[in-house]
PDB file of C-alpha atoms and ligand atoms in Angstrom:
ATOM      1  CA  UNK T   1     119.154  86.734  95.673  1.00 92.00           C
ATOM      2  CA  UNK T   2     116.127  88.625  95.953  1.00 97.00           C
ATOM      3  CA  UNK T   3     115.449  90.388  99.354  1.00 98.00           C
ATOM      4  CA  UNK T   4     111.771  90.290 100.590  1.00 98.00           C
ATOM      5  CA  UNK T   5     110.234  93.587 101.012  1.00 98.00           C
ATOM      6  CA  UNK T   6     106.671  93.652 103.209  1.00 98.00           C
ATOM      7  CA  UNK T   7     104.351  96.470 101.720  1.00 98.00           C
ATOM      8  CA  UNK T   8     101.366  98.271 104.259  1.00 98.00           C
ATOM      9  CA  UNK T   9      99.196 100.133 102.826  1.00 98.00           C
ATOM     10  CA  UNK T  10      95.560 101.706 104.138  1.00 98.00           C
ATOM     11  CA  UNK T  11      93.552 102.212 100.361  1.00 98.00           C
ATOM     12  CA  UNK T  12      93.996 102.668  96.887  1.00 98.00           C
ATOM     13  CA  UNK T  13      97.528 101.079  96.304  1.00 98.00           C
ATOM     14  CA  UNK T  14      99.041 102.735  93.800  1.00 98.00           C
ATOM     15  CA  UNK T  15     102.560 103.320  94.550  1.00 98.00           C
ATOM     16  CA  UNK T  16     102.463  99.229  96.168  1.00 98.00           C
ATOM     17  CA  UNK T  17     101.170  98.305  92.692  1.00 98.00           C
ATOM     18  CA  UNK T  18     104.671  99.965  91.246  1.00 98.00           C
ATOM     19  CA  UNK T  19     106.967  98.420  93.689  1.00 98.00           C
ATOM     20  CA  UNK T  20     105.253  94.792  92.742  1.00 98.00           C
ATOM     21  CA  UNK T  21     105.555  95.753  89.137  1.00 98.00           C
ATOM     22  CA  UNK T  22     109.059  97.011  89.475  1.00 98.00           C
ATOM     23  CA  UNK T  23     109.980  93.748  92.051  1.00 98.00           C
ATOM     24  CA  UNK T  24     108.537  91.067  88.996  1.00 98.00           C
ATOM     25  CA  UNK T  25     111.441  92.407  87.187  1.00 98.00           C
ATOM     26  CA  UNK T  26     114.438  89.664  86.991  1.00 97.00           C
ATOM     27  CA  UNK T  27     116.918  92.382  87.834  1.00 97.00           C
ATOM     28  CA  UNK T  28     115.557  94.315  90.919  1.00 98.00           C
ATOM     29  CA  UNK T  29     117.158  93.081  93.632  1.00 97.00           C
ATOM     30  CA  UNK T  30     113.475  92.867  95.509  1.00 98.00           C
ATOM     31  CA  UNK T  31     110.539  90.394  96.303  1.00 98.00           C
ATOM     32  CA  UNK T  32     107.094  91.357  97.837  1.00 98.00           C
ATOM     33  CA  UNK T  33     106.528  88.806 100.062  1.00 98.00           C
ATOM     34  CA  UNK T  34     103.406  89.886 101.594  1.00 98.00           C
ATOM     35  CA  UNK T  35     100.767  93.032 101.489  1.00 98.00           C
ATOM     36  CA  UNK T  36      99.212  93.472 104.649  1.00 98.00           C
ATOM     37  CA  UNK T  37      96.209  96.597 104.548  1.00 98.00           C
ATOM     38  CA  UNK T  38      94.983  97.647 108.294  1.00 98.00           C
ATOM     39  CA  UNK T  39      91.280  98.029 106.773  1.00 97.00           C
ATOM     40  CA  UNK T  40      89.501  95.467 104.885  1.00 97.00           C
ATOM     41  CA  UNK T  41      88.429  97.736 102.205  1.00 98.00           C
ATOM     42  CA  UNK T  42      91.216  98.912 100.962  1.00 98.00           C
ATOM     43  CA  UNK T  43      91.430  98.949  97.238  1.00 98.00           C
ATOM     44  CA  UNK T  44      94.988  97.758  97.174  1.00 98.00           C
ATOM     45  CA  UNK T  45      94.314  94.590  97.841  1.00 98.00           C
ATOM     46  CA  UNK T  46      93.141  93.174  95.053  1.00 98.00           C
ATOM     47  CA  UNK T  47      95.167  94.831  92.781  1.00 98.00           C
ATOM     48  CA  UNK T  48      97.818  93.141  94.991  1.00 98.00           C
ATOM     49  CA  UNK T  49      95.853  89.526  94.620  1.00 98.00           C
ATOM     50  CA  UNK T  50      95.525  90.422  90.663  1.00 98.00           C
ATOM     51  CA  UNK T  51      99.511  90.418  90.614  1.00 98.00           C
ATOM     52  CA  UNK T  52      99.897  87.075  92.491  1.00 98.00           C
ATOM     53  CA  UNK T  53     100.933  88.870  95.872  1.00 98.00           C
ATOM     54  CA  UNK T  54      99.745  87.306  99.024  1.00 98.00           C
ATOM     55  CA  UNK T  55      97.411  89.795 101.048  1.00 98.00           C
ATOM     56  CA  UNK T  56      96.284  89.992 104.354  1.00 98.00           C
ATOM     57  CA  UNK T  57      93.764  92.665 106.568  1.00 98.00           C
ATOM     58  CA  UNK T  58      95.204  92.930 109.863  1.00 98.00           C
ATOM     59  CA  UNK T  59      92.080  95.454 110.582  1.00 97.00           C
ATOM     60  CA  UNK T  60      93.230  98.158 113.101  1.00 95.00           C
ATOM     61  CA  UNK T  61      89.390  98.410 114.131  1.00 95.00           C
ATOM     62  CA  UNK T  62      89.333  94.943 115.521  1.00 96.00           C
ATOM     63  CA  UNK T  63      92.306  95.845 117.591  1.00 96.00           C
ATOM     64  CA  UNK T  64      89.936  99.009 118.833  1.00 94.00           C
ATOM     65  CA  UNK T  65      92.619 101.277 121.299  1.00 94.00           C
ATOM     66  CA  UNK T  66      95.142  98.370 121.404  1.00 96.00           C
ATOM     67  CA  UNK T  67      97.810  99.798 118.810  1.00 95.00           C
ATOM     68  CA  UNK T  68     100.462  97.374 120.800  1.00 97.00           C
ATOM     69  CA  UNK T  69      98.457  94.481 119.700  1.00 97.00           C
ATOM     70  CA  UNK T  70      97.562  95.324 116.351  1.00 98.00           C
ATOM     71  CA  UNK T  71     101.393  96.094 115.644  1.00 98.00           C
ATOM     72  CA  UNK T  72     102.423  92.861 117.191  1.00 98.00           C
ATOM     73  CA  UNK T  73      99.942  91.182 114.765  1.00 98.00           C
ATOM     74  CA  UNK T  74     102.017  92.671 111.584  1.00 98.00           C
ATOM     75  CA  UNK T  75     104.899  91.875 112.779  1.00 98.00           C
ATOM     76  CA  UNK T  76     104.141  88.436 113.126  1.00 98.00           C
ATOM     77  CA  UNK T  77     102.893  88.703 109.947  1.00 98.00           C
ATOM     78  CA  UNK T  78     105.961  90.168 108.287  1.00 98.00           C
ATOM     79  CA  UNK T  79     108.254  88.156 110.363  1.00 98.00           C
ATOM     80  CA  UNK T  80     106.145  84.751 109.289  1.00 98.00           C
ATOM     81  CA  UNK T  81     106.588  85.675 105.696  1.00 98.00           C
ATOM     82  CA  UNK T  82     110.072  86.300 105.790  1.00 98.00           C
ATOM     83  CA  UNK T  83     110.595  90.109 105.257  1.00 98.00           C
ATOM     84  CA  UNK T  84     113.669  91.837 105.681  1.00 98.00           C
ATOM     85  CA  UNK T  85     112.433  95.141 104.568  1.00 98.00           C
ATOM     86  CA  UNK T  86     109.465  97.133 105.025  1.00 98.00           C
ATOM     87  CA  UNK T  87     107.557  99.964 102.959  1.00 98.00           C
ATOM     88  CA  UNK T  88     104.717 102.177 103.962  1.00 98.00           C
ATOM     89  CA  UNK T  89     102.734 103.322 100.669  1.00 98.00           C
ATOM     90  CA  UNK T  90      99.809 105.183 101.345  1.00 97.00           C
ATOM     91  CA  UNK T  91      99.766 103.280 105.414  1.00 97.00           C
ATOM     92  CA  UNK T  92      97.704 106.189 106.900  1.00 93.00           C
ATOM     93  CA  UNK T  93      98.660 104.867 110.700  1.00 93.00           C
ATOM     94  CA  UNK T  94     101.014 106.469 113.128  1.00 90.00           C
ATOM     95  CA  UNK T  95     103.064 103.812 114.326  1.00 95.00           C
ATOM     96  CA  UNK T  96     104.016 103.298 117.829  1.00 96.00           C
ATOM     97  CA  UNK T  97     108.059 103.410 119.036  1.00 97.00           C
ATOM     98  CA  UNK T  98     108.246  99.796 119.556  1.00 97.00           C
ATOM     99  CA  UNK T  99     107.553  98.616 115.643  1.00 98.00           C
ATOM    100  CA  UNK T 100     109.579 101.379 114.589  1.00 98.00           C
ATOM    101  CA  UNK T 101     112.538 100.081 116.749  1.00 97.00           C
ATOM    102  CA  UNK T 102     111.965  96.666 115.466  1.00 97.00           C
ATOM    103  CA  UNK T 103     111.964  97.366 111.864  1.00 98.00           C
ATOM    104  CA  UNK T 104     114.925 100.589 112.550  1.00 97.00           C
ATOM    105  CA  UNK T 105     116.857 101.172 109.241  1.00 96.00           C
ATOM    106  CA  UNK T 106     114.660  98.455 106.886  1.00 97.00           C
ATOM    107  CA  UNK T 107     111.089 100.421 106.891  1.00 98.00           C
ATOM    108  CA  UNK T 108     110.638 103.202 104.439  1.00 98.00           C
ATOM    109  CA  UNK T 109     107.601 105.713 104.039  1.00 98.00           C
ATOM    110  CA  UNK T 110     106.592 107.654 100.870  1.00 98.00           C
ATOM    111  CA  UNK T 111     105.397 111.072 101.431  1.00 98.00           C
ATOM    112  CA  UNK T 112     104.166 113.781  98.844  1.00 98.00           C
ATOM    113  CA  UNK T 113     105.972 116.380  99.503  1.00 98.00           C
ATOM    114  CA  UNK T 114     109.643 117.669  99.569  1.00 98.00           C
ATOM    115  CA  UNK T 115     110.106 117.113 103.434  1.00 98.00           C
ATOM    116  CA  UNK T 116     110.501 118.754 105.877  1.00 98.00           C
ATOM    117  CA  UNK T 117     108.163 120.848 104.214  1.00 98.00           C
ATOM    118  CA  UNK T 118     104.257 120.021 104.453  1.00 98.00           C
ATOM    119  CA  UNK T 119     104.473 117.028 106.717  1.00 97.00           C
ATOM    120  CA  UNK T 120     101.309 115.464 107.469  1.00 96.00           C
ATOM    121  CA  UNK T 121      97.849 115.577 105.518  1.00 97.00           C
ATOM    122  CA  UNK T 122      96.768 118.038 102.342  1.00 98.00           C
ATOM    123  CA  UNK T 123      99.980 118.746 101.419  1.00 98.00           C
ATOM    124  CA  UNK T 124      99.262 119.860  97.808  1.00 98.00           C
ATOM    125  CA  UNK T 125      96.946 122.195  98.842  1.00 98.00           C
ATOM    126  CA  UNK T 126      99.144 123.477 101.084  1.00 98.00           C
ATOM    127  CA  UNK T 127     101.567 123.290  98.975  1.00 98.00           C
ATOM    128  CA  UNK T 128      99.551 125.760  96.311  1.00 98.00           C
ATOM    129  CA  UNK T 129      98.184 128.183  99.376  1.00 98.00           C
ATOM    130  CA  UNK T 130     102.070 129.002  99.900  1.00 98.00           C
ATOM    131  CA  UNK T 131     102.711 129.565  96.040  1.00 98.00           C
ATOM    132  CA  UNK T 132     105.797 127.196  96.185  1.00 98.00           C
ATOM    133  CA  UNK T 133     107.055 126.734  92.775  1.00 98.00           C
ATOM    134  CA  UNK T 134     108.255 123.305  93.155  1.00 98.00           C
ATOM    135  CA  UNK T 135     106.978 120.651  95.351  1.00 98.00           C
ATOM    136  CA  UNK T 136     107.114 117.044  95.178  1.00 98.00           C
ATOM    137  CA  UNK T 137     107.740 113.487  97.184  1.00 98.00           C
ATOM    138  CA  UNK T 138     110.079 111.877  99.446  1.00 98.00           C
ATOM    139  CA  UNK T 139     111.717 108.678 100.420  1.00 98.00           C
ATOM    140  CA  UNK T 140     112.203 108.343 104.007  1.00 98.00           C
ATOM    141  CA  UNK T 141     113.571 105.822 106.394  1.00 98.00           C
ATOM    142  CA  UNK T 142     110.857 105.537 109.234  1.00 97.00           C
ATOM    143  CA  UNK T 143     111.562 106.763 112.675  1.00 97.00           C
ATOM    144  CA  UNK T 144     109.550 108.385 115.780  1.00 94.00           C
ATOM    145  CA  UNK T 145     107.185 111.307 114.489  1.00 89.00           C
ATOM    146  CA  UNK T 146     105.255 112.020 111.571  1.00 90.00           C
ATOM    147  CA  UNK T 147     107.018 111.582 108.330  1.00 93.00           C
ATOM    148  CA  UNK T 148     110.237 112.252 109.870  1.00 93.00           C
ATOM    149  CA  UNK T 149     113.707 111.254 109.503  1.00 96.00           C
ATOM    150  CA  UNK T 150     116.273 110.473 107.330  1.00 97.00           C
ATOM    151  CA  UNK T 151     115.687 111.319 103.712  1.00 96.00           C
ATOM    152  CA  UNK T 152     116.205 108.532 101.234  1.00 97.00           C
ATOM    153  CA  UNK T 153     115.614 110.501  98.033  1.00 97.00           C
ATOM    154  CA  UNK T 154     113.415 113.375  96.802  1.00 97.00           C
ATOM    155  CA  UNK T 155     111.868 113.578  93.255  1.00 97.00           C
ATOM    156  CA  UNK T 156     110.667 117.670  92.850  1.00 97.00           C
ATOM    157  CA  UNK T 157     107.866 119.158  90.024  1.00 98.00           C
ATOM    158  CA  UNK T 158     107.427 121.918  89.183  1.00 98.00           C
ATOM    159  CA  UNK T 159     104.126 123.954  90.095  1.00 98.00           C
ATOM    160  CA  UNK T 160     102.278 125.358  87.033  1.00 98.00           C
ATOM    161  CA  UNK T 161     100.045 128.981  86.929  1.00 96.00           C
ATOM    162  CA  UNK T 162      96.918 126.425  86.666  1.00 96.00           C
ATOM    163  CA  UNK T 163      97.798 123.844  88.711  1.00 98.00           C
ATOM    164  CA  UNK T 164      94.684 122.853  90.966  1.00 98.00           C
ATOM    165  CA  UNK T 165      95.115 120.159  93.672  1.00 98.00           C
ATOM    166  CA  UNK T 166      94.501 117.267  91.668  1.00 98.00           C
ATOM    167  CA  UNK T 167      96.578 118.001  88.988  1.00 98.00           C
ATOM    168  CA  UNK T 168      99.208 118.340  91.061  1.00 98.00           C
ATOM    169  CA  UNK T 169      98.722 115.870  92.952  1.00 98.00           C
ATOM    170  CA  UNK T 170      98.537 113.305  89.637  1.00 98.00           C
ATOM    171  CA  UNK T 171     102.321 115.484  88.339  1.00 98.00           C
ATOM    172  CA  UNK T 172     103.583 114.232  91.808  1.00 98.00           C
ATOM    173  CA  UNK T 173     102.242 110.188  91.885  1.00 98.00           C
ATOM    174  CA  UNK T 174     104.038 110.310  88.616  1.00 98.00           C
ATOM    175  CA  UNK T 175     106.784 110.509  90.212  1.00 98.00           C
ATOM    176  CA  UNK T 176     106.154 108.904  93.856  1.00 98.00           C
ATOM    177  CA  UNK T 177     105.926 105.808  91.367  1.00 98.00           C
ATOM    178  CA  UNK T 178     109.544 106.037  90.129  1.00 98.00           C
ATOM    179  CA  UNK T 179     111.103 106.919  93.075  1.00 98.00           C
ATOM    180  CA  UNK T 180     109.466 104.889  95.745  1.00 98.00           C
ATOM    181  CA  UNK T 181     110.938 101.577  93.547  1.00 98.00           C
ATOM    182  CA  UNK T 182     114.336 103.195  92.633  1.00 97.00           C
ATOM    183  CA  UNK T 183     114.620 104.315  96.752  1.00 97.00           C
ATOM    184  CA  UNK T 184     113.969 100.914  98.071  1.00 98.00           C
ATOM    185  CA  UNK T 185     116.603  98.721  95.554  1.00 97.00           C
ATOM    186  CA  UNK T 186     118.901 101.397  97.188  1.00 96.00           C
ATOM    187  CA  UNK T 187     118.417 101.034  99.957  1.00 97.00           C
ATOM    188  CA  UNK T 188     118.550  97.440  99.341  1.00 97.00           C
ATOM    189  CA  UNK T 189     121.933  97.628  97.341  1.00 95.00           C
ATOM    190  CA  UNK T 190     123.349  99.944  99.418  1.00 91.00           C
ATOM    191  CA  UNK T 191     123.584 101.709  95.886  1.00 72.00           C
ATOM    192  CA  UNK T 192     122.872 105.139  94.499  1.00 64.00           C
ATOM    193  CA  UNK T 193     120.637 104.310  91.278  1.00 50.00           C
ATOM    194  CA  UNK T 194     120.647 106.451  88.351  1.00 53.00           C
ATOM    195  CA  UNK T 195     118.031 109.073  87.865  1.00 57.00           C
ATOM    196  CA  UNK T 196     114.578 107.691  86.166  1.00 53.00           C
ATOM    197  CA  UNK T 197     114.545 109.196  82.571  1.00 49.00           C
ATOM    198  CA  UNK T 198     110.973 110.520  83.326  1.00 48.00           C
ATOM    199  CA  UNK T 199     111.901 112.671  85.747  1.00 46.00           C
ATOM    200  CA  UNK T 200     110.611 115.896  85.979  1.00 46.00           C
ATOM    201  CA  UNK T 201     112.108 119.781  86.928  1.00 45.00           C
ATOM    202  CA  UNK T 202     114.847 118.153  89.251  1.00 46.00           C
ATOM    203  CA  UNK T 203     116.388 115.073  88.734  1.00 45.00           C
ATOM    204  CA  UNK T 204     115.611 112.627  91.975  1.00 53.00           C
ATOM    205  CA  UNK T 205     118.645 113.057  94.122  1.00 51.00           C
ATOM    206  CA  UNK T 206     119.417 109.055  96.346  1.00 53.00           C
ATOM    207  CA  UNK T 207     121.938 109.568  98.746  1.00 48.00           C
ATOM    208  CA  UNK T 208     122.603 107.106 101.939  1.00 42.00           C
TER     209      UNK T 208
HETATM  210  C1  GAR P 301     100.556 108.712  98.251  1.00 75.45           C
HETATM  211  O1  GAR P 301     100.499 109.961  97.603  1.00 75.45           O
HETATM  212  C2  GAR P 301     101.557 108.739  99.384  1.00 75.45           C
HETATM  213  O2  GAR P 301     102.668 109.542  99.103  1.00 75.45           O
HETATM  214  C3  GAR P 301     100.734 109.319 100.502  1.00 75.45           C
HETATM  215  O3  GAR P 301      99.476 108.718 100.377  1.00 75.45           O
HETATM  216  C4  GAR P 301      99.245 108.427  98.998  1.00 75.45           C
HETATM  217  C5  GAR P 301      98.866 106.984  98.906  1.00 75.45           C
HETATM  218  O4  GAR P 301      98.503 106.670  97.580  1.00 75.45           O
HETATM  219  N1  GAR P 301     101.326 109.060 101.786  1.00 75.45           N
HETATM  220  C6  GAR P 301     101.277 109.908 102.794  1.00 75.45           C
HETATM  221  O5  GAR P 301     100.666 110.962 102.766  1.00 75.45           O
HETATM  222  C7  GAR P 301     102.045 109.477 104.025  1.00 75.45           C
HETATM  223  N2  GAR P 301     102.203 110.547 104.931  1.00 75.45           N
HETATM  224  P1  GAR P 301      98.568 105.178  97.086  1.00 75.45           P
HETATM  225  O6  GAR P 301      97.756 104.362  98.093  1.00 75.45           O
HETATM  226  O7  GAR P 301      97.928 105.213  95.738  1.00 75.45           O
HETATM  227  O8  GAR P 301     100.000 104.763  97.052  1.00 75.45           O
END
């Protein structure tokens, strides 16, 4: 039986668009059950809608210097819909200890770059300003501090002579949007999952 996955996300949506795509398969042992964005305008959501997900805005601005509140709210949300698992794609919102606790070992972040390197914002152009020749994304579970702990599963690229941020950037969301799908069903399974066949310089390596 499929396990229900909640997705957060703060804008455009693209890596929640491949984990619905990927969960509408028969065989991938995962359902979005909900989308929940923390600002009304962000463009996931109707690409969400589009694919038959329920959506909700659970607007962090409403809940002005209350993050307690505004956390409770999504978990009710989550817990309402019945989601086992959660996955931050592009949720652009520290979260406090007490969610983190509540959702310990079942919420996953993507990040874009091979942690622990380049945590935090920018990090292909701080990936090219230290001439790294590979760089890529991560699969992490989700615990105190900024895209920290336990990695999931790493997808690397390779950085070309020409390579400005954004087409970098675009060489790693190719990626992000194998992995983050392949990550989560093992988590789910409990499963390593054989490499995508798109995979670029290194193949993604799922351990856990
Ligand atoms: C993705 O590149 C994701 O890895 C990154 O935000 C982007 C969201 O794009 N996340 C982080 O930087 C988290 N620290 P998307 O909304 O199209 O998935």
């Amino acid at each position: 039986m499929k396990r229900r996955v909640g997705i957060l996300i703060s804008g455009r949506g693209s890596n929640m668009t491949a984990l619905i795509d990927h969960a509408a398969q028969p065989d991938y042992p995962a359902e979005i059950a909900l989308v929940v964005a923390n600002r009304a305008d962000a463009a996931g959501l109707s690409a969400a809608a589009q694919r038959g997900i329920a959506t909700q805005v659970i607007a962090s601005r409403d809940f002005g210097a209350n993050r307690a509140a505004h956390e409770a709210a999504l978990d009710a949300a989550l817990r309402a819909a019945g989601c086992e698992f959660l996955c931050l794609a592009g949720y652009m919102r520290l979260l406090t200890p007490w969610l983190v606790q509540r959702w310990s070992g079942r919420m996953i972040n993507i990040h874009p770059s091979l942690l622990p390197v380049f945590p935090g914002l920018d990090t292909h152009q701080r990936a090219l300003a230290a001439g790294v020749k590979i760089h890529g994304c991560t699969v992490h579970l989700v615990t105190d501090g900024m895209d920290a702990g336990p990695i999931l599963a790493q997808a690397a690229v390779p950085v070309l002579p020409h390579d400005n941020e954004s087409t970098l950037a675009a060489r790693v969301l190719v990626q992000e949007h194998l992995l983050y799908p392949a990550a989560l069903a093992a988590l789910i399974t409990g499963m390593s999952v054989p490499a995508p066949a798109e995979s670029g310089l290194v193949n993604p390596c799922i351990s856990g």
